[in-house]
Amino acid sequence: MELGSHLATKLEPFVLISKSAKGAAAAKLIQDAISAQGVYFFAELLDAPNIKQLAGNEQYGTYYALLETFAYKTYRDYLQQKVALPDLSPTQTTKLKHLSLLSYAMQQRVLPYSFLQTHLDIPTIRLLEDLIIDAIYLDIIRGKLDQKEQQFEVEYTIGRDVPPDSVIGILSSLENWSKTTATVLETLDAKLVTLAEHNTVKVREHAEHEEALNSALKEVADRLREKQNTSKRGVGGASGRKDLRDEDGMDVDEPVGSETGRNKNRKAPQEMVKTRTKRNRM
């Protein structure tokens, strides 16, 4: 269930009663509404005709101003105008402090304890944490109490009534937000187009690089293949010439006075010397 979704219909009984309540009864109805448990929205009651009539009433006009305080303002605002407003009961004081906590939570996500103690007029941290815990159990706010850092970290909060004079400001803020968002989207679209174009150029450059690389590799491979073929042809021709020389050498006859003949001639004188020696001994 969405936070605070069960609170939307809590004011309806008071709006219905306001149709027949005037003067003192209308003032009493306001007191009952701001005291009622679970009632945190008051704009519809402020717009009720009989309640609106109290705004210009000298006797009960302060009750209409008090209802406006609960609808749009904070406990600190009440203290500044306390002299001109009815006194609050303890229950009403606690509720107005809860409503003030919602206002501060909508303005900033992290609320220091010191800030809350000052603006909610709470003397001790223990009482402040009790107030925040009560608001969490009432399902009007969610967050984390950080005792170490002395702060309340807001996660989610219900809204509050919007003052009529703030509507124009809110619309202006929304228009500015819309323009800013449109500008951001246009910038993002332009960047996406630029990135797409850059990516296209990169893809084309990569393809051209791959093509050039493949062409260079093919050229190198062709040159290596041609060189290998040329080397093989050269080796085959040298081998053929060698075979021819070997075959020619086998067909040539040994010439007279070859190495064999010369060796025989060297041995002849030695044999003649040996014969002569033997003869002398005889």
GROMACS .gro file of C-alpha atoms in nm:
model
  282
    1MET     CA    1   0.000   0.000   0.000
    2GLU     CA    2   0.126   0.348  -0.085
    3LEU     CA    3   0.238   0.562   0.206
    4GLY     CA    4  -0.054   0.759   0.352
    5SER     CA    5  -0.306   0.631   0.095
    6HIS     CA    6  -0.554   0.551   0.372
    7LEU     CA    7  -0.556   0.914   0.488
    8ALA     CA    8  -0.723   1.064   0.181
    9THR     CA    9  -1.080   1.008   0.302
   10LYS     CA   10  -1.032   1.101   0.668
   11LEU     CA   11  -1.150   1.460   0.614
   12GLU     CA   12  -1.475   1.375   0.432
   13PRO     CA   13  -1.697   1.352   0.745
   14PHE     CA   14  -1.592   1.702   0.853
   15VAL     CA   15  -1.660   1.843   0.506
   16LEU     CA   16  -2.010   1.696   0.514
   17ILE     CA   17  -2.079   1.835   0.862
   18SER     CA   18  -1.957   2.180   0.755
   19LYS     CA   19  -2.256   2.214   0.522
   20SER     CA   20  -2.481   2.267   0.823
   21ALA     CA   21  -2.234   2.421   1.068
   22LYS     CA   22  -2.213   2.797   1.113
   23GLY     CA   23  -2.058   3.040   1.356
   24ALA     CA   24  -1.954   2.872   1.681
   25ALA     CA   25  -2.039   2.527   1.539
   26ALA     CA   26  -1.808   2.586   1.246
   27ALA     CA   27  -1.529   2.699   1.482
   28LYS     CA   28  -1.584   2.387   1.693
   29LEU     CA   29  -1.570   2.175   1.376
   30ILE     CA   30  -1.228   2.322   1.296
   31GLN     CA   31  -1.102   2.231   1.643
   32ASP     CA   32  -1.229   1.875   1.599
   33ALA     CA   33  -1.074   1.841   1.252
   34ILE     CA   34  -0.724   1.953   1.354
   35SER     CA   35  -0.740   1.719   1.654
   36ALA     CA   36  -0.871   1.414   1.468
   37GLN     CA   37  -0.635   1.122   1.422
   38GLY     CA   38  -0.531   1.058   1.061
   39VAL     CA   39  -0.646   1.397   0.928
   40TYR     CA   40  -0.349   1.572   0.764
   41PHE     CA   41  -0.516   1.747   0.467
   42PHE     CA   42  -0.743   2.047   0.524
   43ALA     CA   43  -0.774   2.235   0.191
   44GLU     CA   44  -1.117   2.090   0.112
   45LEU     CA   45  -1.250   2.201   0.450
   46LEU     CA   46  -1.102   2.547   0.399
   47ASP     CA   47  -1.299   2.574   0.073
   48ALA     CA   48  -1.628   2.478   0.236
   49PRO     CA   49  -1.865   2.782   0.217
   50ASN     CA   50  -1.960   2.794   0.586
   51ILE     CA   51  -1.596   2.763   0.692
   52LYS     CA   52  -1.490   3.035   0.451
   53GLN     CA   53  -1.739   3.271   0.613
   54LEU     CA   54  -1.535   3.256   0.933
   55ALA     CA   55  -1.241   3.427   0.760
   56GLY     CA   56  -1.407   3.768   0.789
   57ASN     CA   57  -1.575   3.702   1.124
   58GLU     CA   58  -1.441   3.913   1.408
   59GLN     CA   59  -1.522   3.654   1.672
   60TYR     CA   60  -1.424   3.330   1.494
   61GLY     CA   61  -1.181   3.449   1.230
   62THR     CA   62  -0.885   3.327   1.438
   63TYR     CA   63  -1.009   2.968   1.399
   64TYR     CA   64  -1.003   2.999   1.023
   65ALA     CA   65  -0.644   3.133   1.049
   66LEU     CA   66  -0.558   2.837   1.273
   67LEU     CA   67  -0.696   2.597   1.012
   68GLU     CA   68  -0.479   2.767   0.749
   69THR     CA   69  -0.177   2.715   0.975
   70PHE     CA   70  -0.246   2.341   0.991
   71ALA     CA   71  -0.302   2.328   0.616
   72TYR     CA   72  -0.001   2.523   0.492
   73LYS     CA   73   0.233   2.638   0.769
   74THR     CA   74   0.462   2.508   1.044
   75TYR     CA   75   0.484   2.506   1.421
   76ARG     CA   76   0.742   2.784   1.404
   77ASP     CA   77   0.493   2.999   1.208
   78TYR     CA   78   0.237   2.931   1.480
   79LEU     CA   79   0.478   3.046   1.754
   80GLN     CA   80   0.541   3.370   1.564
   81GLN     CA   81   0.163   3.438   1.543
   82LYS     CA   82   0.065   3.275   1.871
   83VAL     CA   83  -0.080   3.592   2.019
   84ALA     CA   84  -0.337   3.618   1.737
   85LEU     CA   85  -0.429   3.248   1.733
   86PRO     CA   86  -0.618   3.012   1.968
   87ASP     CA   87  -0.414   2.801   2.208
   88LEU     CA   88  -0.327   2.446   2.106
   89SER     CA   89  -0.399   2.131   2.300
   90PRO     CA   90  -0.112   1.878   2.343
   91THR     CA   91  -0.266   1.664   2.068
   92GLN     CA   92  -0.289   1.960   1.831
   93THR     CA   93   0.068   2.065   1.913
   94THR     CA   94   0.201   1.718   1.830
   95LYS     CA   95   0.007   1.709   1.502
   96LEU     CA   96   0.134   2.051   1.394
   97LYS     CA   97   0.490   1.939   1.470
   98HIS     CA   98   0.431   1.626   1.258
   99LEU     CA   99   0.303   1.845   0.975
  100SER     CA  100   0.606   2.070   1.011
  101LEU     CA  101   0.833   1.764   0.991
  102LEU     CA  102   0.665   1.674   0.660
  103SER     CA  103   0.731   2.023   0.524
  104TYR     CA  104   1.100   2.006   0.614
  105ALA     CA  105   1.128   1.653   0.475
  106MET     CA  106   0.994   1.772   0.139
  107GLN     CA  107   1.261   2.042   0.127
  108GLN     CA  108   1.567   1.833   0.210
  109ARG     CA  109   1.646   1.465   0.241
  110VAL     CA  110   1.877   1.483   0.543
  111LEU     CA  111   1.749   1.670   0.848
  112PRO     CA  112   2.002   1.740   1.126
  113TYR     CA  113   1.871   1.692   1.478
  114SER     CA  114   1.987   2.041   1.570
  115PHE     CA  115   1.775   2.193   1.292
  116LEU     CA  116   1.466   1.998   1.394
  117GLN     CA  117   1.510   2.076   1.764
  118THR     CA  118   1.524   2.447   1.684
  119HIS     CA  119   1.232   2.458   1.439
  120LEU     CA  120   1.008   2.221   1.634
  121ASP     CA  121   1.097   2.366   1.975
  122ILE     CA  122   1.200   2.030   2.121
  123PRO     CA  123   1.455   2.047   2.406
  124THR     CA  124   1.610   1.698   2.392
  125ILE     CA  125   1.715   1.448   2.127
  126ARG     CA  126   1.517   1.175   2.302
  127LEU     CA  127   1.192   1.371   2.265
  128LEU     CA  128   1.276   1.453   1.904
  129GLU     CA  129   1.336   1.088   1.816
  130ASP     CA  130   1.010   0.991   1.989
  131LEU     CA  131   0.825   1.246   1.773
  132ILE     CA  132   0.984   1.111   1.454
  133ILE     CA  133   0.913   0.749   1.551
  134ASP     CA  134   0.547   0.838   1.615
  135ALA     CA  135   0.527   0.995   1.268
  136ILE     CA  136   0.674   0.679   1.115
  137TYR     CA  137   0.418   0.461   1.294
  138LEU     CA  138   0.140   0.692   1.174
  139ASP     CA  139   0.258   0.609   0.818
  140ILE     CA  140   0.309   0.969   0.714
  141ILE     CA  141   0.687   0.952   0.672
  142ARG     CA  142   0.962   0.695   0.628
  143GLY     CA  143   1.327   0.727   0.706
  144LYS     CA  144   1.624   0.630   0.920
  145LEU     CA  145   1.734   0.773   1.253
  146ASP     CA  146   2.111   0.811   1.243
  147GLN     CA  147   2.212   0.858   1.607
  148LYS     CA  148   2.583   0.855   1.524
  149GLU     CA  149   2.554   1.145   1.278
  150GLN     CA  150   2.269   1.305   1.475
  151GLN     CA  151   2.036   1.330   1.176
  152PHE     CA  152   1.717   1.193   1.024
  153GLU     CA  153   1.751   1.054   0.671
  154VAL     CA  154   1.421   1.087   0.484
  155GLU     CA  155   1.315   0.809   0.247
  156TYR     CA  156   0.957   0.907   0.170
  157THR     CA  157   0.690   1.144   0.296
  158ILE     CA  158   0.329   1.226   0.222
  159GLY     CA  159   0.254   1.569   0.081
  160ARG     CA  160   0.076   1.866   0.230
  161ASP     CA  161  -0.188   2.107   0.108
  162VAL     CA  162  -0.062   2.366  -0.140
  163PRO     CA  163  -0.142   2.733  -0.065
  164PRO     CA  164  -0.339   2.899  -0.348
  165ASP     CA  165  -0.076   3.170  -0.392
  166SER     CA  166   0.190   2.900  -0.440
  167VAL     CA  167   0.018   2.738  -0.737
  168ILE     CA  168   0.158   2.991  -0.983
  169GLY     CA  169   0.507   2.936  -0.845
  170ILE     CA  170   0.467   2.560  -0.870
  171LEU     CA  171   0.345   2.587  -1.229
  172SER     CA  172   0.642   2.809  -1.310
  173SER     CA  173   0.878   2.556  -1.152
  174LEU     CA  174   0.716   2.277  -1.351
  175GLU     CA  175   0.751   2.477  -1.673
  176ASN     CA  176   1.117   2.543  -1.598
  177TRP     CA  177   1.167   2.176  -1.519
  178SER     CA  178   0.995   2.082  -1.844
  179LYS     CA  179   1.216   2.319  -2.044
  180THR     CA  180   1.528   2.192  -1.870
  181THR     CA  181   1.424   1.834  -1.936
  182ALA     CA  182   1.359   1.912  -2.303
  183THR     CA  183   1.701   2.078  -2.333
  184VAL     CA  184   1.870   1.781  -2.169
  185LEU     CA  185   1.688   1.541  -2.401
  186GLU     CA  186   1.790   1.745  -2.706
  187THR     CA  187   2.150   1.743  -2.588
  188LEU     CA  188   2.137   1.368  -2.533
  189ASP     CA  189   1.984   1.314  -2.877
  190ALA     CA  190   2.259   1.524  -3.036
  191LYS     CA  191   2.525   1.327  -2.851
  192LEU     CA  192   2.366   1.000  -2.957
  193VAL     CA  193   2.370   1.113  -3.321
  194THR     CA  194   2.734   1.217  -3.287
  195LEU     CA  195   2.823   0.884  -3.129
  196ALA     CA  196   2.639   0.698  -3.404
  197GLU     CA  197   2.824   0.892  -3.674
  198HIS     CA  198   3.155   0.839  -3.497
  199ASN     CA  199   3.079   0.469  -3.468
  200THR     CA  200   2.999   0.453  -3.841
  201VAL     CA  201   3.332   0.618  -3.923
  202LYS     CA  202   3.513   0.377  -3.692
  203VAL     CA  203   3.345   0.078  -3.855
  204ARG     CA  204   3.437   0.204  -4.202
  205GLU     CA  205   3.797   0.274  -4.098
  206HIS     CA  206   3.821  -0.071  -3.942
  207ALA     CA  207   3.689  -0.233  -4.260
  208GLU     CA  208   3.936  -0.036  -4.473
  209HIS     CA  209   4.220  -0.133  -4.239
  210GLU     CA  210   4.121  -0.500  -4.255
  211GLU     CA  211   4.104  -0.484  -4.633
  212ALA     CA  212   4.448  -0.317  -4.658
  213LEU     CA  213   4.596  -0.569  -4.413
  214ASN     CA  214   4.455  -0.866  -4.602
  215SER     CA  215   4.583  -0.722  -4.930
  216ALA     CA  216   4.932  -0.673  -4.784
  217LEU     CA  217   4.935  -1.025  -4.641
  218LYS     CA  218   4.828  -1.168  -4.978
  219GLU     CA  219   5.100  -0.972  -5.155
  220VAL     CA  220   5.365  -1.100  -4.911
  221ALA     CA  221   5.239  -1.457  -4.949
  222ASP     CA  222   5.253  -1.430  -5.329
  223ARG     CA  223   5.610  -1.299  -5.319
  224LEU     CA  224   5.721  -1.579  -5.087
  225ARG     CA  225   5.559  -1.839  -5.311
  226GLU     CA  226   5.727  -1.691  -5.620
  227LYS     CA  227   6.065  -1.685  -5.446
  228GLN     CA  228   6.031  -2.050  -5.341
  229ASN     CA  229   5.946  -2.153  -5.697
  230THR     CA  230   6.249  -1.965  -5.833
  231SER     CA  231   6.481  -2.135  -5.581
  232LYS     CA  232   6.351  -2.479  -5.676
  233ARG     CA  233   6.421  -2.413  -6.046
  234GLY     CA  234   6.778  -2.305  -5.968
  235VAL     CA  235   6.858  -2.615  -5.763
  236GLY     CA  236   6.725  -2.846  -6.036
  237GLY     CA  237   6.955  -2.693  -6.308
  238ALA     CA  238   7.275  -2.726  -6.101
  239SER     CA  239   7.205  -3.094  -6.030
  240GLY     CA  240   7.161  -3.168  -6.402
  241ARG     CA  241   7.497  -3.014  -6.489
  242LYS     CA  242   7.672  -3.218  -6.221
  243ASP     CA  243   7.527  -3.543  -6.357
  244LEU     CA  244   7.650  -3.458  -6.702
  245ARG     CA  245   8.007  -3.405  -6.574
  246ASP     CA  246   8.001  -3.739  -6.394
  247GLU     CA  247   7.886  -3.925  -6.703
  248ASP     CA  248   8.156  -3.762  -6.922
  249GLY     CA  249   8.428  -3.861  -6.676
  250MET     CA  250   8.337  -4.228  -6.695
  251ASP     CA  251   8.374  -4.239  -7.077
  252VAL     CA  252   8.732  -4.091  -7.094
  253ASP     CA  253   9.023  -4.348  -7.127
  254GLU     CA  254   9.321  -4.326  -6.896
  255PRO     CA  255   9.604  -4.152  -7.089
  256VAL     CA  256   9.952  -4.286  -7.116
  257GLY     CA  257  10.170  -4.163  -6.834
  258SER     CA  258   9.886  -4.159  -6.595
  259GLU     CA  259   9.932  -4.190  -6.222
  260THR     CA  260   9.952  -4.573  -6.245
  261GLY     CA  261  10.223  -4.557  -6.510
  262ARG     CA  262  10.419  -4.302  -6.310
  263ASN     CA  263  10.410  -4.519  -6.000
  264LYS     CA  264  10.549  -4.814  -6.196
  265ASN     CA  265  10.835  -4.600  -6.333
  266ARG     CA  266  10.926  -4.489  -5.979
  267LYS     CA  267  10.963  -4.849  -5.864
  268ALA     CA  268  11.197  -4.954  -6.156
  269PRO     CA  269  11.508  -4.768  -6.045
  270GLN     CA  270  11.475  -4.911  -5.695
  271GLU     CA  271  11.469  -5.267  -5.831
  272MET     CA  272  11.778  -5.192  -6.042
  273VAL     CA  273  11.966  -5.066  -5.738
  274LYS     CA  274  11.881  -5.379  -5.542
  275THR     CA  275  12.014  -5.600  -5.833
  276ARG     CA  276  12.338  -5.412  -5.851
  277THR     CA  277  12.393  -5.449  -5.478
  278LYS     CA  278  12.345  -5.823  -5.492
  279ARG     CA  279  12.598  -5.850  -5.775
  280ASN     CA  280  12.864  -5.660  -5.583
  281ARG     CA  281  12.829  -5.893  -5.284
  282MET     CA  282  12.891  -6.186  -5.509
   0.00000   0.00000   0.00000
